[in-house]
């Protein structure tokens, strides 16, 4: 369906995207300090030890900040303007970029509570997006 | 001064018409002409250059992935010191510091810092064409307009936390325009007020068109040598008193604090400490203005005002011509030119101000200048503090 730019999945990111396909928002947790991080990588950005275990996040969080794109960042988004791109602070303590799914971009505000919804973009790719918890 | 203390002895930038380079110019020939002009000003020759520091976006993926080598060939020189590090638009403030270290260490005697871009002529700034690999796979697929959207997110958070207002952002653009009106080389010189800025289209909330820098061609050159060598040259040598750099992230979600320019704070503190100066000692400030919010966050981080106070700091016209805090005196990236990586012009303008050569826009008696570059999406900061003896 999409002529939008799609993620180029690599060995660091594959578990994240695979979990999305199964309806889970998985985060890497450091085996040494137990803290989660995002995006996934080979070493913990907090304590710099190597080695993580993947665990599912609750899928809830808070809008840390956002913008409303009034012009498409890529031709694939031209039918969606205006759309909301946000940084979401997940309750587990990591920050993630995503879209806020809404019919009313002007009602989006910092501090609003959101939950993940999964958007099956292709047979091979499901993207996590967020909607307000009212 | 010590014999090997670093000094700037020549600067040049490329003349543009309507933001474009002359027909028949390439990013490489642009850099050759800028280098010749800056070396002529210093009384030096291309053959004297043994340090080459360059960043840009031309010739990708090759030969632009090895810019110092490509330019060494183009110029017909064999540098003994090179730096092709790219940390975004702040690379050139970083290069002043790196050249200073190389000169002190004896790695080179004459360092040439270069930049060239045909971005406007080539229509090369394609926001949608960004790759989606590595950490960009967590930004681009959501339609983040990069870099604009990331600066917009910072502005949104800054306004939320501190009550910063759109008209305070607009003041940064208006101040830049007032300075540009004094600079015949500036692209945008029509009168513009706060209401004019606020009337421009919202592009990525809360940033409007006039909150965003220009898209132009452009290039420049900076020549540095040692105080000992400069003593034999004509012209006014400008001392490099302090420098610092810091970098933290490529994606905005990884910025340590979205409403605080951490890398500017760290780079600025290092530069002030090295110089033995404080923000109150600065006579003229050249602050990277990719977007209006970039300037506000840099002013706080560099210590010119308190955290969250930058909106009020600029609001009374303090940074305009005749104001108490002369800033972005050539018109900045918002009204002078912005070829993609603006940082070289922060230094060329600071040097001209310190030499007293800035004509109608000259800051009277300017002795100490600060140039601060911001790269990426508030990703890196590099500061240098320059002075006329
Ligand atoms: Zn750890």
Short mmCIF file of C-alpha atoms in Angstrom, two decimals, chain B residues 7-13 38 41 93 96 113 221-224 235-240 284-286 329-330 343-358 361-362 366-371 384-388:
data_model
loop_
_atom_site.label_atom_id
_atom_site.label_comp_id
_atom_site.label_asym_id
_atom_site.label_seq_id
_atom_site.Cartn_x
_atom_site.Cartn_y
_atom_site.Cartn_z
CA UNK B 7 45.72 33.20 14.83
CA UNK B 8 43.32 33.79 11.95
CA UNK B 9 44.98 35.77 9.17
CA UNK B 10 42.54 35.52 6.27
CA UNK B 11 38.85 34.96 5.59
CA UNK B 12 36.72 34.95 2.45
CA UNK B 13 33.28 33.98 1.34
CA UNK B 38 41.61 34.36 1.95
CA UNK B 41 44.32 38.69 2.21
CA UNK B 93 34.01 26.20 14.80
CA UNK B 96 39.20 26.43 14.27
CA UNK B 113 39.47 25.65 6.51
CA UNK B 221 37.65 29.93 3.58
CA UNK B 222 39.54 30.64 6.79
CA UNK B 223 43.36 30.80 6.95
CA UNK B 224 45.12 30.19 10.25
CA UNK B 235 47.10 42.65 8.03
CA UNK B 236 45.47 42.14 11.40
CA UNK B 237 45.86 38.74 13.01
CA UNK B 238 42.90 37.66 15.13
CA UNK B 239 43.72 35.58 18.18
CA UNK B 240 41.96 32.30 18.93
CA UNK B 284 29.75 40.59 19.42
CA UNK B 285 28.15 37.14 19.13
CA UNK B 286 27.66 35.07 16.00
CA UNK B 329 25.65 40.93 12.43
CA UNK B 330 25.76 39.80 8.78
CA UNK B 343 29.17 27.61 10.45
CA UNK B 344 32.04 29.00 8.37
CA UNK B 345 30.21 32.32 8.06
CA UNK B 346 30.02 32.71 11.84
CA UNK B 347 33.80 32.90 11.85
CA UNK B 348 34.26 35.04 8.73
CA UNK B 349 31.82 37.61 10.11
CA UNK B 350 33.35 37.56 13.60
CA UNK B 351 36.80 38.18 12.10
CA UNK B 352 35.54 41.10 9.98
CA UNK B 353 33.89 42.64 13.03
CA UNK B 354 37.07 42.29 15.09
CA UNK B 355 39.14 43.84 12.30
CA UNK B 356 36.70 46.75 12.12
CA UNK B 357 35.92 46.04 8.46
CA UNK B 358 32.17 45.49 8.67
CA UNK B 361 27.04 47.01 10.33
CA UNK B 362 30.29 47.42 12.27
CA UNK B 366 34.42 45.14 19.04
CA UNK B 367 37.44 43.40 20.60
CA UNK B 368 36.14 39.98 21.65
CA UNK B 369 33.78 37.82 19.58
CA UNK B 370 32.12 34.47 20.12
CA UNK B 371 31.16 32.16 17.26
CA UNK B 384 35.31 29.55 19.51
CA UNK B 385 36.24 32.81 21.15
CA UNK B 386 38.26 35.24 19.05
CA UNK B 387 39.88 38.55 19.92
CA UNK B 388 41.78 41.45 18.48
#
